[in-house]
Amino acid sequence: VLYLSNTPTKRGLKMIKTKLQKLLVIFSIVGLSISQTWAEDLKDIYELALINDPTFKAAEASFRAGKEYKVQGRAGLLPSLSISGSTGWNEYRLEETLLDEYNSNNYSGSLQQPLFRLDRWFQFKQGKALTQSAAAEFAYQQQETMIRVATNYFNVLYAKDSLSAAKAEVEAIGRQRDQAKKRFEVGLASITEVQDTQAAYDLSVVGRITREAQLDSSREALSAIIGGDLPLLSPLKDEYPTPPPDPIDREQWVKIGLANNFQLKAAHLNTTAAKSSARSSGSAHLPKIDIVGRVTKSTSRQGKFGGFIQNPLYGLESDNRQYAIQVSMPIFSGGAVSSARRQAYAQYDRSKEQTLFTERSVIREVRSNHFNVQTQSANVTARRQALTSANSALKATQIGYEVGTRNVVDLLQSERQLYAAQRDYAKARYDYVISVLSLKLSVGSLSPEDLFNVSSQMK
C-alpha cells in the first residue's frame, strides 16, 4: 500500500515511480502466464470439434442409420406376429321393418415363421455387410475430421506467423524510409533512394493487409468447426522433430494401406452387399415356404336367422384355429423378376469396378503421401538453412550499405528475403505435420493418439 502526503518530496516521488514500475512488471508476467495457461493446443481443439462439428455429427448420424441394415435384414428371418380385431353393429330389416339388431365381435391372431426363404437369407447378408460398411465409413470420417482440424489449426498458426513477419517487415522498411528521408534532407542520399524506400514501404503495407485478411479467414474456418470463438492457439516448439517416414520403403506402406485403409474396406463391404443383393434377386423365382398359424375368435348376439329362425349360438364365442405349411412360387410376373435380377447383377459389376478404382486410388495416395513426407522433411531442413543464410545476408548487406558498397535497393531486397524465409520456414514445418498425418490417414492408422503426440510438442 502506498501512502502519499499532501506535499510529496522528490525522493518520495522517485520511490513511488519505482514501485509502480515493479507492479507493472509483475502484472505483465502474470498476464503472460495466464494467456499461456488459457492457450488451447491441437488436442483441445480436436475435442471441441468432436462436440460441435456438424460434418462429424452428420457422419455419426449416418453410422447410426447404417447399423439398422443388419437389424432389418435379420427381421426377415424371424417370426412375425400380428393381431387384429373388429366390432360391429348389425341391423336386419325386411321392407323397412326392423326384425333383428345385434352386436358382433371378431378377434384374430396370426404367427408366420419363414421356413425356406433364400431371398431373405441373402437380404440378411446384405444388411450385415452394409452395417459393417457404415462402420468403416464412419471410422474414415473420424480420421478425416482429425485432418480437417489439424489443417485448419496450422492454417491459423501460419497466418499468424505470416502476419507477424509482415508487421516486422513494415516496421523495418519504415525505418529505412525514415533514414532515407533524413539522409536526403542533409544531402547524403538522392531522391531516388527516398522513392525506392517509399515504394517498398507501401508494398509492405499491402502485404500486411493481405496477411490480416488471411488470418481472419483461417480463424473463421476453424471457428466453424469448433462452433464458437477461437481461443489462443499453442504454437509448435522450435525443436519439433521432422524425420523422414519410417519405414523408408514405400511398398511396405502400400501393403499396410491395402490392408487397413477404411475407404477401401467400405468399398469391399459394399461389393459384398451388392453381391448378396444380386443373389437375393436371383432367388426370387424360387419357392417360398412358411409355417403359418392363425387363431380366430368371434361372438355374435344375432337372435334370429333371417329374422325368424332362433339362433342357437346366441352370445356364444366361437374359436377357430388353423395351422399350415404355406408354399408359394411365382410363375410369371410380366418379366419383373428377371429384370430385377439383371439389374442387381449389373449393380454388382458396377460395385466391383468402383472397388478396383478405390484400390488404385489408395495405392496412388499412399505413394504420393509417402513421397510428400520425405520431401517436406528435407524441405524443413533446407528452409531452416535458408533462414540462417538470409539472416547472414541481411547483416552483410547492412554493413555494406553503411560503408557505401551496397545501395538501398540491395538492403530492401535482403530484408524482404529474410521475412519471406521466415514465412517459408514456418509453412514448411506445418506442411510436414500435415503430410505425416495424411500418410497415416491413407494407410488407415491415423488415431487421436497422433494428434496428442503433436500436442505434446507444442509450447
PDB file of N, CA and C in Angstrom, residues 201-249:
ATOM      1  N   TYR A 201       7.949   0.449 -48.799  1.00  0.00           N
ATOM      2  CA  TYR A 201       7.104   0.560 -47.606  1.00  0.00           C
ATOM      3  C   TYR A 201       5.629   0.375 -47.968  1.00  0.00           C
ATOM      4  N   ASP A 202       5.200   0.992 -49.046  1.00  0.00           N
ATOM      5  CA  ASP A 202       3.793   0.866 -49.457  1.00  0.00           C
ATOM      6  C   ASP A 202       3.454  -0.582 -49.802  1.00  0.00           C
ATOM      7  N   LEU A 203       4.377  -1.265 -50.479  1.00  0.00           N
ATOM      8  CA  LEU A 203       4.133  -2.669 -50.808  1.00  0.00           C
ATOM      9  C   LEU A 203       4.084  -3.536 -49.548  1.00  0.00           C
ATOM     10  N   SER A 204       4.912  -3.219 -48.563  1.00  0.00           N
ATOM     11  CA  SER A 204       4.888  -3.992 -47.314  1.00  0.00           C
ATOM     12  C   SER A 204       3.578  -3.781 -46.558  1.00  0.00           C
ATOM     13  N   VAL A 205       3.014  -2.577 -46.636  1.00  0.00           N
ATOM     14  CA  VAL A 205       1.714  -2.314 -46.011  1.00  0.00           C
ATOM     15  C   VAL A 205       0.626  -3.144 -46.682  1.00  0.00           C
ATOM     16  N   VAL A 206       0.697  -3.202 -48.021  1.00  0.00           N
ATOM     17  CA  VAL A 206      -0.273  -4.029 -48.747  1.00  0.00           C
ATOM     18  C   VAL A 206      -0.142  -5.494 -48.326  1.00  0.00           C
ATOM     19  N   GLY A 207       1.096  -5.965 -48.176  1.00  0.00           N
ATOM     20  CA  GLY A 207       1.310  -7.329 -47.727  1.00  0.00           C
ATOM     21  C   GLY A 207       0.762  -7.589 -46.339  1.00  0.00           C
ATOM     22  N   ARG A 208       0.911  -6.604 -45.453  1.00  0.00           N
ATOM     23  CA  ARG A 208       0.378  -6.760 -44.096  1.00  0.00           C
ATOM     24  C   ARG A 208      -1.146  -6.853 -44.124  1.00  0.00           C
ATOM     25  N   ILE A 209      -1.787  -6.026 -44.937  1.00  0.00           N
ATOM     26  CA  ILE A 209      -3.255  -6.067 -45.040  1.00  0.00           C
ATOM     27  C   ILE A 209      -3.717  -7.418 -45.568  1.00  0.00           C
ATOM     28  N   THR A 210      -2.988  -7.941 -46.563  1.00  0.00           N
ATOM     29  CA  THR A 210      -3.328  -9.259 -47.114  1.00  0.00           C
ATOM     30  C   THR A 210      -3.199 -10.341 -46.055  1.00  0.00           C
ATOM     31  N   ARG A 211      -2.145 -10.276 -45.251  1.00  0.00           N
ATOM     32  CA  ARG A 211      -1.939 -11.269 -44.191  1.00  0.00           C
ATOM     33  C   ARG A 211      -3.015 -11.152 -43.112  1.00  0.00           C
ATOM     34  N   GLU A 212      -3.456  -9.966 -42.828  1.00  0.00           N
ATOM     35  CA  GLU A 212      -4.535  -9.798 -41.851  1.00  0.00           C
ATOM     36  C   GLU A 212      -5.822 -10.454 -42.346  1.00  0.00           C
ATOM     37  N   ALA A 213      -6.119 -10.276 -43.634  1.00  0.00           N
ATOM     38  CA  ALA A 213      -7.318 -10.914 -44.206  1.00  0.00           C
ATOM     39  C   ALA A 213      -7.174 -12.428 -44.194  1.00  0.00           C
ATOM     40  N   GLN A 214      -5.961 -12.913 -44.481  1.00  0.00           N
ATOM     41  CA  GLN A 214      -5.718 -14.359 -44.463  1.00  0.00           C
ATOM     42  C   GLN A 214      -5.915 -14.923 -43.058  1.00  0.00           C
ATOM     43  N   LEU A 215      -5.455 -14.213 -42.045  1.00  0.00           N
ATOM     44  CA  LEU A 215      -5.632 -14.670 -40.666  1.00  0.00           C
ATOM     45  C   LEU A 215      -7.103 -14.694 -40.281  1.00  0.00           C
ATOM     46  N   ASP A 216      -7.833 -13.671 -40.659  1.00  0.00           N
ATOM     47  CA  ASP A 216      -9.254 -13.621 -40.331  1.00  0.00           C
ATOM     48  C   ASP A 216     -10.002 -14.771 -40.995  1.00  0.00           C
ATOM     49  N   SER A 217      -9.662 -15.043 -42.261  1.00  0.00           N
ATOM     50  CA  SER A 217     -10.338 -16.134 -42.978  1.00  0.00           C
ATOM     51  C   SER A 217     -10.027 -17.491 -42.355  1.00  0.00           C
ATOM     52  N   SER A 218      -8.776 -17.721 -41.998  1.00  0.00           N
ATOM     53  CA  SER A 218      -8.402 -19.004 -41.409  1.00  0.00           C
ATOM     54  C   SER A 218      -9.012 -19.190 -40.016  1.00  0.00           C
ATOM     55  N   ARG A 219      -9.118 -18.120 -39.271  1.00  0.00           N
ATOM     56  CA  ARG A 219      -9.753 -18.207 -37.952  1.00  0.00           C
ATOM     57  C   ARG A 219     -11.238 -18.538 -38.086  1.00  0.00           C
ATOM     58  N   GLU A 220     -11.886 -17.955 -39.070  1.00  0.00           N
ATOM     59  CA  GLU A 220     -13.307 -18.237 -39.279  1.00  0.00           C
ATOM     60  C   GLU A 220     -13.523 -19.689 -39.684  1.00  0.00           C
ATOM     61  N   ALA A 221     -12.619 -20.213 -40.500  1.00  0.00           N
ATOM     62  CA  ALA A 221     -12.754 -21.608 -40.929  1.00  0.00           C
ATOM     63  C   ALA A 221     -12.639 -22.560 -39.748  1.00  0.00           C
ATOM     64  N   LEU A 222     -11.710 -22.302 -38.843  1.00  0.00           N
ATOM     65  CA  LEU A 222     -11.561 -23.163 -37.671  1.00  0.00           C
ATOM     66  C   LEU A 222     -12.705 -22.955 -36.684  1.00  0.00           C
ATOM     67  N   SER A 223     -13.186 -21.717 -36.567  1.00  0.00           N
ATOM     68  CA  SER A 223     -14.318 -21.447 -35.678  1.00  0.00           C
ATOM     69  C   SER A 223     -15.573 -22.179 -36.134  1.00  0.00           C
ATOM     70  N   ALA A 224     -15.746 -22.309 -37.454  1.00  0.00           N
ATOM     71  CA  ALA A 224     -16.913 -23.025 -37.976  1.00  0.00           C
ATOM     72  C   ALA A 224     -16.877 -24.500 -37.585  1.00  0.00           C
ATOM     73  N   ILE A 225     -15.685 -25.049 -37.371  1.00  0.00           N
ATOM     74  CA  ILE A 225     -15.566 -26.454 -36.990  1.00  0.00           C
ATOM     75  C   ILE A 225     -15.863 -26.655 -35.507  1.00  0.00           C
ATOM     76  N   ILE A 226     -15.325 -25.769 -34.660  1.00  0.00           N
ATOM     77  CA  ILE A 226     -15.491 -25.951 -33.211  1.00  0.00           C
ATOM     78  C   ILE A 226     -16.759 -25.284 -32.705  1.00  0.00           C
ATOM     79  N   GLY A 227     -17.431 -24.495 -33.554  1.00  0.00           N
ATOM     80  CA  GLY A 227     -18.720 -23.925 -33.182  1.00  0.00           C
ATOM     81  C   GLY A 227     -18.653 -22.844 -32.128  1.00  0.00           C
ATOM     82  N   GLY A 228     -17.650 -21.999 -32.161  1.00  0.00           N
ATOM     83  CA  GLY A 228     -17.550 -20.919 -31.186  1.00  0.00           C
ATOM     84  C   GLY A 228     -16.346 -20.049 -31.459  1.00  0.00           C
ATOM     85  N   ASP A 229     -16.125 -19.085 -30.578  1.00  0.00           N
ATOM     86  CA  ASP A 229     -14.985 -18.197 -30.722  1.00  0.00           C
ATOM     87  C   ASP A 229     -13.688 -18.988 -30.593  1.00  0.00           C
ATOM     88  N   LEU A 230     -12.707 -18.566 -31.367  1.00  0.00           N
ATOM     89  CA  LEU A 230     -11.439 -19.281 -31.389  1.00  0.00           C
ATOM     90  C   LEU A 230     -10.556 -18.811 -30.235  1.00  0.00           C
ATOM     91  N   PRO A 231     -10.097 -19.736 -29.396  1.00  0.00           N
ATOM     92  CA  PRO A 231      -9.208 -19.345 -28.301  1.00  0.00           C
ATOM     93  C   PRO A 231      -7.787 -19.121 -28.806  1.00  0.00           C
ATOM     94  N   LEU A 232      -6.906 -18.751 -27.888  1.00  0.00           N
ATOM     95  CA  LEU A 232      -5.492 -18.626 -28.209  1.00  0.00           C
ATOM     96  C   LEU A 232      -4.919 -20.006 -28.488  1.00  0.00           C
ATOM     97  N   LEU A 233      -4.172 -20.139 -29.592  1.00  0.00           N
ATOM     98  CA  LEU A 233      -3.655 -21.437 -30.022  1.00  0.00           C
ATOM     99  C   LEU A 233      -2.186 -21.574 -29.665  1.00  0.00           C
ATOM    100  N   SER A 234      -1.820 -22.772 -29.233  1.00  0.00           N
ATOM    101  CA  SER A 234      -0.428 -23.045 -28.883  1.00  0.00           C
ATOM    102  C   SER A 234       0.381 -23.323 -30.149  1.00  0.00           C
ATOM    103  N   PRO A 235       1.563 -22.723 -30.291  1.00  0.00           N
ATOM    104  CA  PRO A 235       2.410 -22.991 -31.463  1.00  0.00           C
ATOM    105  C   PRO A 235       3.282 -24.222 -31.254  1.00  0.00           C
ATOM    106  N   LEU A 236       3.912 -24.667 -32.336  1.00  0.00           N
ATOM    107  CA  LEU A 236       4.855 -25.767 -32.248  1.00  0.00           C
ATOM    108  C   LEU A 236       6.135 -25.323 -31.545  1.00  0.00           C
ATOM    109  N   LYS A 237       6.778 -26.248 -30.862  1.00  0.00           N
ATOM    110  CA  LYS A 237       8.083 -25.957 -30.273  1.00  0.00           C
ATOM    111  C   LYS A 237       9.114 -25.772 -31.393  1.00  0.00           C
ATOM    112  N   ASP A 238      10.129 -24.980 -31.094  1.00  0.00           N
ATOM    113  CA  ASP A 238      11.163 -24.735 -32.097  1.00  0.00           C
ATOM    114  C   ASP A 238      11.913 -26.005 -32.467  1.00  0.00           C
ATOM    115  N   GLU A 239      12.023 -26.932 -31.502  1.00  0.00           N
ATOM    116  CA  GLU A 239      12.791 -28.146 -31.758  1.00  0.00           C
ATOM    117  C   GLU A 239      11.903 -29.304 -32.202  1.00  0.00           C
ATOM    118  N   TYR A 240      10.729 -29.018 -32.772  1.00  0.00           N
ATOM    119  CA  TYR A 240       9.838 -30.086 -33.221  1.00  0.00           C
ATOM    120  C   TYR A 240      10.559 -30.951 -34.257  1.00  0.00           C
ATOM    121  N   PRO A 241      10.629 -32.285 -34.045  1.00  0.00           N
ATOM    122  CA  PRO A 241      11.390 -33.147 -34.961  1.00  0.00           C
ATOM    123  C   PRO A 241      10.661 -33.352 -36.286  1.00  0.00           C
ATOM    124  N   THR A 242      11.439 -33.445 -37.354  1.00  0.00           N
ATOM    125  CA  THR A 242      10.861 -33.663 -38.693  1.00  0.00           C
ATOM    126  C   THR A 242      11.631 -34.763 -39.421  1.00  0.00           C
ATOM    127  N   PRO A 243      11.588 -35.994 -38.906  1.00  0.00           N
ATOM    128  CA  PRO A 243      12.332 -37.090 -39.556  1.00  0.00           C
ATOM    129  C   PRO A 243      11.600 -37.592 -40.796  1.00  0.00           C
ATOM    130  N   PRO A 244      12.293 -38.320 -41.674  1.00  0.00           N
ATOM    131  CA  PRO A 244      11.629 -38.948 -42.821  1.00  0.00           C
ATOM    132  C   PRO A 244      10.739 -40.096 -42.353  1.00  0.00           C
ATOM    133  N   PRO A 245       9.874 -40.614 -43.232  1.00  0.00           N
ATOM    134  CA  PRO A 245       8.959 -41.693 -42.811  1.00  0.00           C
ATOM    135  C   PRO A 245       9.712 -42.958 -42.440  1.00  0.00           C
ATOM    136  N   ASP A 246       9.171 -43.666 -41.482  1.00  0.00           N
ATOM    137  CA  ASP A 246       9.753 -44.922 -41.026  1.00  0.00           C
ATOM    138  C   ASP A 246       8.662 -45.995 -41.037  1.00  0.00           C
ATOM    139  N   PRO A 247       8.783 -47.076 -41.833  1.00  0.00           N
ATOM    140  CA  PRO A 247       9.942 -47.434 -42.651  1.00  0.00           C
ATOM    141  C   PRO A 247      10.054 -46.579 -43.912  1.00  0.00           C
ATOM    142  N   ILE A 248      11.254 -46.513 -44.446  1.00  0.00           N
ATOM    143  CA  ILE A 248      11.503 -45.696 -45.621  1.00  0.00           C
ATOM    144  C   ILE A 248      11.021 -46.373 -46.898  1.00  0.00           C
ATOM    145  N   ASP A 249      10.846 -47.707 -46.855  1.00  0.00           N
ATOM    146  CA  ASP A 249      10.386 -48.458 -48.026  1.00  0.00           C
ATOM    147  C   ASP A 249       8.925 -48.120 -48.316  1.00  0.00           C
TER     148      ASP A 249
END
